[in-house]
């Protein structure tokens, strides 16, 4: 996941919305102009790294023997585990497709990049993410049970929770996940310290987990683990999940973050200086 460069203002003062938008556009342009092989490798890395969240979820289910003190405890622990993969992606600065449903769209809205460039970035990063996620899931489906840290039933429970919904539910819930990932990109740009950025990642991605909103890349790890290591989940279920969750994620990040954030900041008028002593 690409992170924003430091703003030009005082490091101790909060960034303005214009500062954030400028940094997001600059970062988006940098990614749009990267060679395709670099984008693919970065996307591959992100797809692999994000898998540690679902992996820890499966370990947690196994260690708890599928029995938690109450449902709230289970949801909070699983949500916390889910965030780990995203934190690794942010700190590793690799490319995640759902971030670019906002970040890479902004230069297009600002007429500094073309739709063709956006389509190129989306396709390369998405492919890298999916390949990485599938490889991680395949590896874990073998190693997890072999080492005794994961019961195959954990793979099935996690995957089933994502593929059992009607298509319109997957799309609608996917909108929420894409929306939160777009906000994550915006908030990470606003943050000026690593701790603050990690906190933003934790807040946004734990919200995705608690809402049971499908994230097309992390969800690929979850569903493919069920296909390869569990029972009752097939390749058709994976294709069904991937198509409708991706549609929802794209709509959420593009419409509810990129279009709205760009629209209100671009039309906010000239920037005014803060009064002395503010």
Coordinates of N, CA and C in Angstrom, one line a residue, residues 31-247:
X31 N 2.5 6.1 -8.7 CA 2.1 4.7 -8.9 C 1.7 4.5 -10.3
X32 N 0.9 5.4 -10.9 CA 0.4 5.2 -12.3 C 1.6 5.2 -13.3
X33 N 2.7 5.8 -12.9 CA 3.8 5.9 -13.8 C 4.9 4.8 -13.6
X34 N 4.6 4.0 -12.6 CA 5.6 2.9 -12.3 C 5.6 1.9 -13.4
X35 N 6.7 1.2 -13.7 CA 6.8 0.1 -14.7 C 5.8 -1.0 -14.2
X36 N 5.3 -1.8 -15.1 CA 4.3 -2.8 -14.8 C 4.9 -3.9 -14.0
X37 N 6.1 -4.2 -14.2 CA 6.7 -5.3 -13.4 C 6.9 -5.0 -12.0
X38 N 7.3 -3.7 -11.7 CA 7.4 -3.2 -10.3 C 6.0 -3.2 -9.6
X39 N 5.0 -2.8 -10.4 CA 3.7 -2.8 -9.8 C 3.2 -4.2 -9.5
X40 N 3.5 -5.1 -10.4 CA 3.0 -6.5 -10.2 C 3.7 -7.1 -9.0
X41 N 5.0 -6.9 -8.9 CA 5.8 -7.5 -7.7 C 5.3 -6.9 -6.4
X42 N 5.0 -5.6 -6.4 CA 4.5 -4.9 -5.2 C 3.1 -5.5 -4.9
X43 N 2.3 -5.7 -5.9 CA 1.0 -6.3 -5.7 C 1.1 -7.7 -5.2
X44 N 2.0 -8.4 -5.7 CA 2.2 -9.8 -5.2 C 2.6 -9.8 -3.8
X45 N 3.5 -8.9 -3.4 CA 3.9 -8.8 -2.0 C 2.7 -8.5 -1.1
X46 N 1.9 -7.6 -1.5 CA 0.7 -7.2 -0.7 C -0.2 -8.4 -0.6
X47 N -0.5 -9.1 -1.7 CA -1.4 -10.3 -1.6 C -0.9 -11.3 -0.6
X48 N 0.5 -11.5 -0.6 CA 1.0 -12.5 0.3 C 0.9 -11.9 1.8
X49 N 1.3 -10.7 2.0 CA 1.4 -10.1 3.3 C 0.0 -10.1 4.0
X50 N -1.0 -9.7 3.2 CA -2.3 -9.5 3.8 C -2.9 -10.9 4.3
X51 N -2.3 -12.0 3.8 CA -2.8 -13.3 4.3 C -2.5 -13.6 5.7
X52 N -1.6 -12.9 6.4 CA -1.3 -13.2 7.8 C -2.5 -12.9 8.7
X53 N -3.4 -12.0 8.3 CA -4.6 -11.7 9.1 C -5.5 -12.9 9.1
X54 N -6.0 -13.4 7.9 CA -6.8 -14.6 7.9 C -6.1 -15.8 8.6
X55 N -4.8 -15.9 8.4 CA -4.1 -17.0 9.0 C -4.2 -17.0 10.5
X56 N -4.1 -15.8 11.1 CA -4.2 -15.7 12.6 C -5.6 -15.9 13.0
X57 N -6.6 -15.5 12.2 CA -8.0 -15.8 12.5 C -8.2 -17.3 12.6
X58 N -7.7 -18.1 11.7 CA -7.8 -19.5 11.7 C -7.1 -20.1 12.9
X59 N -5.9 -19.6 13.2 CA -5.2 -20.1 14.4 C -6.0 -19.8 15.7
X60 N -6.6 -18.6 15.8 CA -7.4 -18.2 16.9 C -8.6 -19.2 17.1
X61 N -9.3 -19.4 16.0 CA -10.4 -20.4 16.1 C -10.0 -21.7 16.6
X62 N -8.8 -22.2 16.1 CA -8.3 -23.5 16.5 C -7.9 -23.5 18.0
X63 N -7.2 -22.5 18.4 CA -6.8 -22.5 19.8 C -7.9 -22.4 20.8
X64 N -9.0 -21.7 20.4 CA -10.2 -21.5 21.2 C -11.1 -22.7 21.1
X65 N -10.7 -23.7 20.3 CA -11.5 -24.9 20.0 C -12.9 -24.5 19.6
X66 N -13.0 -23.4 18.9 CA -14.3 -22.9 18.3 C -15.3 -22.5 19.5
X67 N -14.8 -22.3 20.6 CA -15.6 -22.0 21.8 C -15.1 -20.7 22.5
X68 N -15.8 -19.6 22.4 CA -15.4 -18.4 23.1 C -16.4 -18.1 24.2
X69 N -15.9 -17.2 25.1 CA -16.7 -16.9 26.3 C -18.1 -16.3 25.8
X70 N -18.1 -15.5 24.8 CA -19.3 -15.0 24.2 C -19.0 -14.5 22.8
X71 N -20.1 -14.1 22.1 CA -19.9 -13.7 20.7 C -19.1 -12.4 20.6
X72 N -19.3 -11.5 21.5 CA -18.6 -10.3 21.5 C -17.1 -10.5 21.6
X73 N -16.7 -11.4 22.5 CA -15.2 -11.7 22.6 C -14.7 -12.3 21.4
X74 N -15.4 -13.2 20.7 CA -15.0 -13.8 19.5 C -14.8 -12.7 18.4
X75 N -15.8 -11.9 18.2 CA -15.8 -10.9 17.2 C -14.6 -9.9 17.4
X76 N -14.4 -9.5 18.6 CA -13.3 -8.5 18.9 C -11.9 -9.1 18.6
X77 N -11.8 -10.4 19.0 CA -10.5 -11.1 18.8 C -10.2 -11.3 17.4
X78 N -11.3 -11.8 16.7 CA -11.1 -12.1 15.2 C -10.8 -10.8 14.5
X79 N -11.5 -9.7 14.8 CA -11.3 -8.4 14.1 C -9.8 -7.9 14.4
X80 N -9.3 -8.1 15.6 CA -7.9 -7.7 15.9 C -6.9 -8.5 15.1
X81 N -7.2 -9.8 14.9 CA -6.3 -10.7 14.1 C -6.3 -10.2 12.7
X82 N -7.5 -9.9 12.2 CA -7.7 -9.5 10.8 C -6.9 -8.3 10.4
X83 N -6.7 -7.4 11.3 CA -5.9 -6.2 11.0 C -4.4 -6.4 10.7
X84 N -3.9 -7.5 11.2 CA -2.4 -7.7 11.2 C -1.9 -7.7 9.7
X85 N -2.6 -8.3 8.8 CA -2.2 -8.4 7.5 C -2.1 -7.0 6.8
X86 N -3.1 -6.2 7.1 CA -3.2 -4.8 6.6 C -2.1 -3.9 7.2
X87 N -1.8 -4.1 8.4 CA -0.7 -3.3 9.0 C 0.6 -3.7 8.4
X88 N 0.8 -5.0 8.1 CA 2.1 -5.4 7.4 C 2.1 -4.8 6.0
X89 N 1.0 -4.7 5.3 CA 1.0 -4.1 4.0 C 1.3 -2.6 4.0
X90 N 0.7 -1.9 5.0 CA 1.0 -0.4 5.1 C 2.4 -0.2 5.5
X91 N 3.0 -0.8 6.5 CA 4.4 -0.6 6.9 C 5.3 -1.1 5.8
X92 N 4.9 -2.1 5.0 CA 5.8 -2.6 3.9 C 5.7 -1.8 2.7
X93 N 4.7 -0.9 2.6 CA 4.4 0.0 1.5 C 4.3 -0.7 0.2
X94 N 3.5 -1.8 0.2 CA 3.2 -2.5 -1.1 C 1.9 -2.1 -1.5
X95 N 1.5 -2.5 -2.8 CA 0.3 -2.0 -3.4 C -0.9 -3.0 -3.2
X96 N -2.0 -2.4 -2.7 CA -3.2 -3.1 -2.5 C -4.3 -2.5 -3.4
X97 N -4.9 -3.4 -4.2 CA -5.9 -2.9 -5.2 C -7.0 -2.0 -4.6
X98 N -7.5 -2.4 -3.4 CA -8.6 -1.6 -2.8 C -8.2 -0.2 -2.4
X99 N -6.9 0.0 -2.2 CA -6.4 1.4 -1.9 C -6.5 2.2 -3.2
X100 N -6.2 1.6 -4.3 CA -6.1 2.3 -5.5 C -7.5 2.6 -6.2
X101 N -8.6 2.1 -5.5 CA -9.9 2.5 -6.0 C -10.1 3.9 -5.6
X102 N -9.3 4.4 -4.7 CA -9.3 5.9 -4.3 C -8.1 6.6 -4.8
X103 N -6.9 6.1 -4.4 CA -5.6 6.8 -4.6 C -5.4 7.1 -6.1
X104 N -5.5 6.0 -6.9 CA -5.1 6.2 -8.3 C -6.2 6.9 -9.1
X105 N -7.4 7.0 -8.5 CA -8.5 7.6 -9.2 C -8.4 9.2 -9.1
X106 N -7.8 9.7 -8.1 CA -7.7 11.1 -7.9 C -7.0 11.8 -9.0
X107 N -5.8 11.3 -9.5 CA -5.1 12.0 -10.6 C -6.0 12.1 -11.8
X108 N -6.8 11.0 -12.0 CA -7.7 11.0 -13.2 C -8.8 12.1 -13.1
X109 N -9.3 12.2 -11.9 CA -10.3 13.3 -11.6 C -9.7 14.6 -11.8
X110 N -8.4 14.8 -11.4 CA -7.7 16.0 -11.6 C -7.2 16.3 -13.0
X111 N -7.5 15.4 -13.9 CA -7.1 15.5 -15.3 C -5.5 15.5 -15.5
X112 N -4.8 14.8 -14.6 CA -3.4 14.6 -14.7 C -3.0 13.2 -15.2
X113 N -4.0 12.4 -15.3 CA -3.8 11.0 -15.8 C -5.0 10.5 -16.6
X114 N -4.8 9.5 -17.4 CA -5.9 9.0 -18.2 C -6.6 7.8 -17.6
X115 N -7.8 7.5 -18.1 CA -8.5 6.3 -17.7 C -7.7 5.1 -18.1
X116 N -7.0 5.2 -19.2 CA -6.2 4.0 -19.7 C -5.1 3.7 -18.7
X117 N -4.5 4.8 -18.2 CA -3.4 4.5 -17.2 C -4.0 3.9 -15.9
X118 N -5.2 4.4 -15.5 CA -5.9 3.8 -14.3 C -6.2 2.3 -14.5
X119 N -6.7 2.0 -15.7 CA -7.1 0.6 -16.0 C -5.8 -0.3 -16.0
X120 N -4.7 0.2 -16.5 CA -3.4 -0.5 -16.5 C -3.0 -0.8 -15.0
X121 N -3.0 0.2 -14.2 CA -2.6 0.0 -12.8 C -3.5 -0.9 -12.1
X122 N -4.8 -0.7 -12.2 CA -5.8 -1.6 -11.6 C -5.6 -3.1 -12.0
X123 N -5.4 -3.3 -13.3 CA -5.3 -4.7 -13.7 C -4.0 -5.4 -13.2
X124 N -2.9 -4.6 -13.3 CA -1.7 -5.2 -12.8 C -1.6 -5.5 -11.3
X125 N -2.0 -4.5 -10.6 CA -2.0 -4.6 -9.1 C -3.0 -5.7 -8.7
X126 N -4.2 -5.7 -9.3 CA -5.2 -6.7 -8.9 C -4.7 -8.1 -9.2
X127 N -4.1 -8.3 -10.4 CA -3.6 -9.6 -10.7 C -2.5 -10.0 -9.7
X128 N -1.6 -9.1 -9.4 CA -0.5 -9.4 -8.4 C -1.1 -9.7 -7.0
X129 N -2.1 -9.0 -6.6 CA -2.8 -9.3 -5.3 C -3.4 -10.6 -5.3
X130 N -4.1 -11.0 -6.3 CA -4.8 -12.3 -6.4 C -3.9 -13.4 -6.4
X131 N -2.8 -13.3 -7.2 CA -1.8 -14.4 -7.3 C -1.2 -14.6 -5.9
X132 N -0.8 -13.4 -5.2 CA -0.2 -13.5 -3.9 C -1.1 -14.1 -2.9
X133 N -2.4 -13.7 -2.9 CA -3.4 -14.2 -1.9 C -3.6 -15.7 -2.1
X134 N -3.7 -16.2 -3.4 CA -3.9 -17.6 -3.7 C -2.7 -18.4 -3.2
X135 N -1.5 -17.9 -3.5 CA -0.3 -18.6 -3.1 C -0.2 -18.8 -1.6
X136 N -0.5 -17.7 -0.9 CA -0.5 -17.7 0.6 C -1.5 -18.7 1.1
X137 N -2.7 -18.7 0.6 CA -3.8 -19.6 1.0 C -3.4 -21.0 0.8
X138 N -2.8 -21.3 -0.4 CA -2.4 -22.7 -0.7 C -1.3 -23.2 0.2
X139 N -0.4 -22.3 0.5 CA 0.7 -22.7 1.4 C 0.1 -22.9 2.8
X140 N -0.7 -22.1 3.3 CA -1.3 -22.2 4.7 C -2.2 -23.4 4.8
X141 N -2.9 -23.7 3.7 CA -3.8 -24.9 3.7 C -3.1 -26.2 4.0
X142 N -1.8 -26.2 3.6 CA -0.9 -27.4 3.8 C -0.2 -27.3 5.1
X143 N 0.5 -26.1 5.4 CA 1.3 -26.0 6.5 C 0.5 -25.9 7.8
X144 N -0.6 -25.2 7.8 CA -1.3 -25.0 9.0 C -1.8 -26.3 9.7
X145 N -2.5 -27.2 9.0 CA -2.8 -28.4 9.6 C -1.6 -29.3 9.9
X146 N -0.6 -29.3 9.0 CA 0.6 -30.1 9.2 C 1.3 -29.8 10.5
X147 N 1.3 -28.5 10.9 CA 2.0 -28.1 12.1 C 1.1 -28.2 13.3
X148 N -0.2 -28.5 13.1 CA -1.1 -28.6 14.2 C -1.7 -27.3 14.8
X149 N -1.4 -26.2 14.1 CA -1.9 -24.9 14.7 C -3.2 -24.5 14.1
X150 N -3.6 -25.2 13.1 CA -4.9 -24.9 12.5 C -5.7 -26.2 12.2
X151 N -6.9 -26.2 12.6 CA -7.8 -27.3 12.2 C -8.5 -27.0 10.9
X152 N -8.6 -27.9 10.0 CA -9.3 -27.7 8.7 C -10.7 -27.1 8.9
X153 N -11.4 -27.4 10.0 CA -12.7 -26.8 10.2 C -12.7 -25.3 10.3
X154 N -11.5 -24.8 10.8 CA -11.4 -23.3 10.9 C -11.4 -22.7 9.5
X155 N -10.8 -23.3 8.5 CA -10.8 -22.8 7.1 C -12.3 -22.8 6.6
X156 N -13.0 -23.8 6.9 CA -14.4 -23.9 6.4 C -15.2 -22.9 7.0
X157 N -15.1 -22.6 8.3 CA -16.0 -21.7 9.0 C -15.7 -20.2 8.5
X158 N -14.4 -19.9 8.3 CA -14.1 -18.6 7.8 C -14.6 -18.4 6.4
X159 N -14.4 -19.3 5.5 CA -14.8 -19.2 4.1 C -16.3 -19.2 4.0
X160 N -17.0 -20.1 4.7 CA -18.4 -20.1 4.6 C -19.1 -18.8 4.9
X161 N -18.5 -18.1 5.9 CA -19.1 -16.9 6.3 C -19.1 -15.8 5.2
X162 N -18.3 -16.0 4.2 CA -18.1 -15.0 3.1 C -19.0 -15.4 1.9
X163 N -19.1 -16.7 1.6 CA -19.8 -17.1 0.4 C -21.3 -17.5 0.5
X164 N -21.8 -17.4 1.7 CA -23.2 -17.9 2.0 C -24.2 -16.8 1.6
X165 N -23.8 -15.6 1.3 CA -24.7 -14.5 1.1 C -25.2 -14.4 -0.3
X166 N -26.4 -13.8 -0.6 CA -26.8 -13.5 -1.9 C -25.9 -12.5 -2.6
X167 N -25.9 -12.4 -3.9 CA -24.9 -11.6 -4.6 C -25.1 -10.1 -4.2
X168 N -26.3 -9.6 -4.0 CA -26.5 -8.2 -3.8 C -26.0 -7.9 -2.4
X169 N -26.0 -8.8 -1.5 CA -25.5 -8.6 -0.1 C -23.9 -8.5 -0.2
X170 N -23.3 -9.3 -1.0 CA -21.9 -9.2 -1.2 C -21.5 -7.9 -1.8
X171 N -22.2 -7.4 -2.8 CA -21.9 -6.2 -3.4 C -22.1 -5.0 -2.4
X172 N -23.3 -5.0 -1.7 CA -23.5 -4.0 -0.8 C -22.5 -3.9 0.4
X173 N -22.2 -5.1 1.0 CA -21.2 -5.1 2.0 C -19.8 -4.8 1.5
X174 N -19.6 -5.2 0.2 CA -18.3 -4.9 -0.4 C -18.1 -3.4 -0.6
X175 N -19.2 -2.7 -0.8 CA -19.2 -1.2 -0.9 C -18.6 -0.6 0.5
X176 N -19.1 -1.2 1.6 CA -18.7 -0.7 2.9 C -17.2 -1.0 3.1
X177 N -16.7 -2.1 2.6 CA -15.3 -2.4 2.7 C -14.4 -1.5 1.9
X178 N -14.9 -1.3 0.6 CA -14.1 -0.4 -0.3 C -14.1 1.0 0.2
X179 N -15.3 1.4 0.8 CA -15.4 2.8 1.4 C -14.4 3.0 2.5
X180 N -14.3 2.0 3.4 CA -13.4 2.1 4.5 C -12.0 2.0 4.1
X181 N -11.7 1.2 3.0 CA -10.3 1.2 2.5 C -9.9 2.5 1.9
X182 N -10.9 3.1 1.2 CA -10.6 4.5 0.6 C -10.3 5.5 1.7
X183 N -11.1 5.4 2.8 CA -10.9 6.3 3.9 C -9.6 6.1 4.6
X184 N -9.2 4.8 4.6 CA -7.9 4.4 5.2 C -6.8 5.1 4.4
X185 N -6.8 5.1 3.1 CA -5.8 5.7 2.2 C -5.8 7.2 2.6
X186 N -6.9 7.8 2.7 CA -7.0 9.3 3.0 C -6.4 9.6 4.4
X187 N -6.8 8.8 5.4 CA -6.4 9.0 6.7 C -4.9 8.7 6.9
X188 N -4.3 7.7 6.2 CA -2.9 7.5 6.3 C -2.1 8.6 5.7
X189 N -2.7 9.3 4.7 CA -2.0 10.5 4.2 C -2.1 11.6 5.2
X190 N -3.1 11.7 6.0 CA -3.3 12.7 7.0 C -2.3 12.5 8.2
X191 N -2.0 11.2 8.5 CA -1.2 10.9 9.6 C 0.2 11.3 9.4
X192 N 0.9 11.8 10.4 CA 2.3 12.3 10.3 C 3.3 11.4 11.0
X193 N 2.8 10.4 11.7 CA 3.7 9.5 12.4 C 3.3 8.1 12.1
X194 N 4.3 7.1 12.2 CA 4.0 5.7 11.9 C 2.9 5.2 12.9
X195 N 3.0 5.5 14.2 CA 2.0 5.0 15.1 C 0.6 5.5 14.7
X196 N 0.5 6.8 14.4 CA -0.8 7.3 14.0 C -1.4 6.6 12.8
X197 N -0.5 6.3 11.8 CA -1.0 5.6 10.6 C -1.4 4.2 10.9
X198 N -0.6 3.5 11.8 CA -1.0 2.1 12.1 C -2.4 2.1 12.9
X199 N -2.6 3.1 13.7 CA -3.8 3.3 14.4 C -5.0 3.4 13.5
X200 N -4.8 4.2 12.4 CA -5.8 4.4 11.4 C -6.1 3.1 10.7
X201 N -5.0 2.3 10.4 CA -5.2 1.0 9.8 C -6.0 0.1 10.7
X202 N -5.7 0.1 11.9 CA -6.4 -0.8 12.9 C -7.9 -0.4 12.9
X203 N -8.2 0.9 13.0 CA -9.6 1.3 13.2 C -10.4 0.9 11.9
X204 N -9.8 1.2 10.7 CA -10.6 1.0 9.5 C -10.7 -0.5 9.2
X205 N -9.7 -1.3 9.4 CA -9.8 -2.7 9.0 C -10.5 -3.5 10.0
X206 N -10.4 -3.1 11.3 CA -11.2 -3.9 12.3 C -12.7 -3.6 12.1
X207 N -13.0 -2.4 11.6 CA -14.4 -2.1 11.3 C -14.9 -2.9 10.2
X208 N -14.0 -3.2 9.2 CA -14.4 -4.1 8.1 C -14.7 -5.5 8.6
X209 N -13.8 -5.9 9.5 CA -14.0 -7.3 10.1 C -15.3 -7.4 10.9
X210 N -15.5 -6.4 11.8 CA -16.7 -6.4 12.6 C -18.0 -6.3 11.8
X211 N -17.9 -5.6 10.7 CA -19.1 -5.5 9.8 C -19.3 -6.7 8.9
X212 N -18.3 -7.6 8.9 CA -18.3 -8.8 8.0 C -18.4 -8.3 6.6
X213 N -17.7 -7.2 6.3 CA -17.7 -6.7 4.9 C -16.6 -7.3 4.1
X214 N -16.9 -7.9 2.9 CA -15.9 -8.6 2.1 C -14.9 -7.8 1.5
X215 N -13.7 -8.0 1.7 CA -12.5 -7.4 1.1 C -12.0 -8.4 0.0
X216 N -12.0 -8.0 -1.2 CA -11.7 -8.9 -2.3 C -10.4 -9.6 -2.2
X217 N -9.4 -8.9 -1.6 CA -8.0 -9.6 -1.6 C -7.9 -10.4 -0.3
X218 N -8.1 -9.8 0.9 CA -8.1 -10.6 2.1 C -9.1 -11.7 2.0
X219 N -10.2 -11.4 1.4 CA -11.3 -12.5 1.3 C -10.8 -13.6 0.4
X220 N -10.0 -13.3 -0.6 CA -9.5 -14.4 -1.5 C -8.7 -15.4 -0.6
X221 N -7.9 -14.9 0.3 CA -7.1 -15.8 1.2 C -8.1 -16.6 2.0
X222 N -9.1 -16.0 2.5 CA -10.1 -16.7 3.4 C -10.8 -17.7 2.6
X223 N -11.3 -17.4 1.4 CA -12.1 -18.4 0.7 C -11.3 -19.5 0.1
X224 N -10.1 -19.1 -0.5 CA -9.2 -20.2 -1.0 C -8.7 -21.1 0.0
X225 N -8.5 -20.6 1.2 CA -8.2 -21.6 2.3 C -9.3 -22.6 2.5
X226 N -10.5 -22.1 2.4 CA -11.6 -23.0 2.6 C -11.7 -24.0 1.4
X227 N -11.4 -23.5 0.2 CA -11.5 -24.4 -1.0 C -10.4 -25.5 -0.9
X228 N -9.2 -25.1 -0.5 CA -8.1 -26.1 -0.5 C -7.9 -26.9 0.8
X229 N -8.3 -26.2 1.9 CA -8.1 -26.9 3.2 C -9.3 -27.3 4.0
X230 N -10.5 -26.8 3.5 CA -11.7 -27.1 4.3 C -12.6 -28.1 3.5
X231 N -13.9 -28.0 3.8 CA -14.8 -28.9 3.1 C -16.1 -28.0 2.8
X232 N -16.7 -28.4 1.7 CA -18.0 -27.8 1.3 C -17.9 -26.4 0.6
X233 N -16.7 -26.0 0.3 CA -16.5 -24.7 -0.4 C -15.7 -25.0 -1.7
X234 N -16.3 -24.6 -2.8 CA -15.7 -25.0 -4.1 C -15.2 -23.8 -4.9
X235 N -14.6 -24.1 -6.0 CA -14.0 -23.0 -6.9 C -15.1 -22.1 -7.4
X236 N -16.3 -22.6 -7.6 CA -17.4 -21.8 -8.0 C -17.8 -20.8 -6.9
X237 N -17.7 -21.2 -5.7 CA -17.9 -20.3 -4.6 C -16.9 -19.1 -4.6
X238 N -15.7 -19.5 -4.9 CA -14.6 -18.5 -4.9 C -14.9 -17.5 -6.0
X239 N -15.2 -18.0 -7.2 CA -15.4 -17.1 -8.3 C -16.6 -16.2 -8.0
X240 N -17.7 -16.7 -7.4 CA -18.9 -15.9 -7.1 C -18.5 -14.8 -6.1
X241 N -17.7 -15.2 -5.0 CA -17.3 -14.2 -4.1 C -16.4 -13.1 -4.7
X242 N -15.5 -13.5 -5.5 CA -14.5 -12.6 -6.0 C -15.2 -11.5 -6.9
X243 N -16.1 -12.0 -7.8 CA -16.7 -11.0 -8.7 C -17.5 -10.0 -8.0
X244 N -18.4 -10.4 -7.1 CA -19.3 -9.5 -6.5 C -18.6 -8.6 -5.3
X245 N -17.7 -9.2 -4.7 CA -16.9 -8.4 -3.7 C -16.1 -7.3 -4.3
X246 N -15.5 -7.7 -5.5 CA -14.7 -6.7 -6.2 C -15.5 -5.5 -6.7
X247 N -16.7 -5.9 -7.3 CA -17.6 -4.8 -7.7 C -17.9 -3.9 -6.6

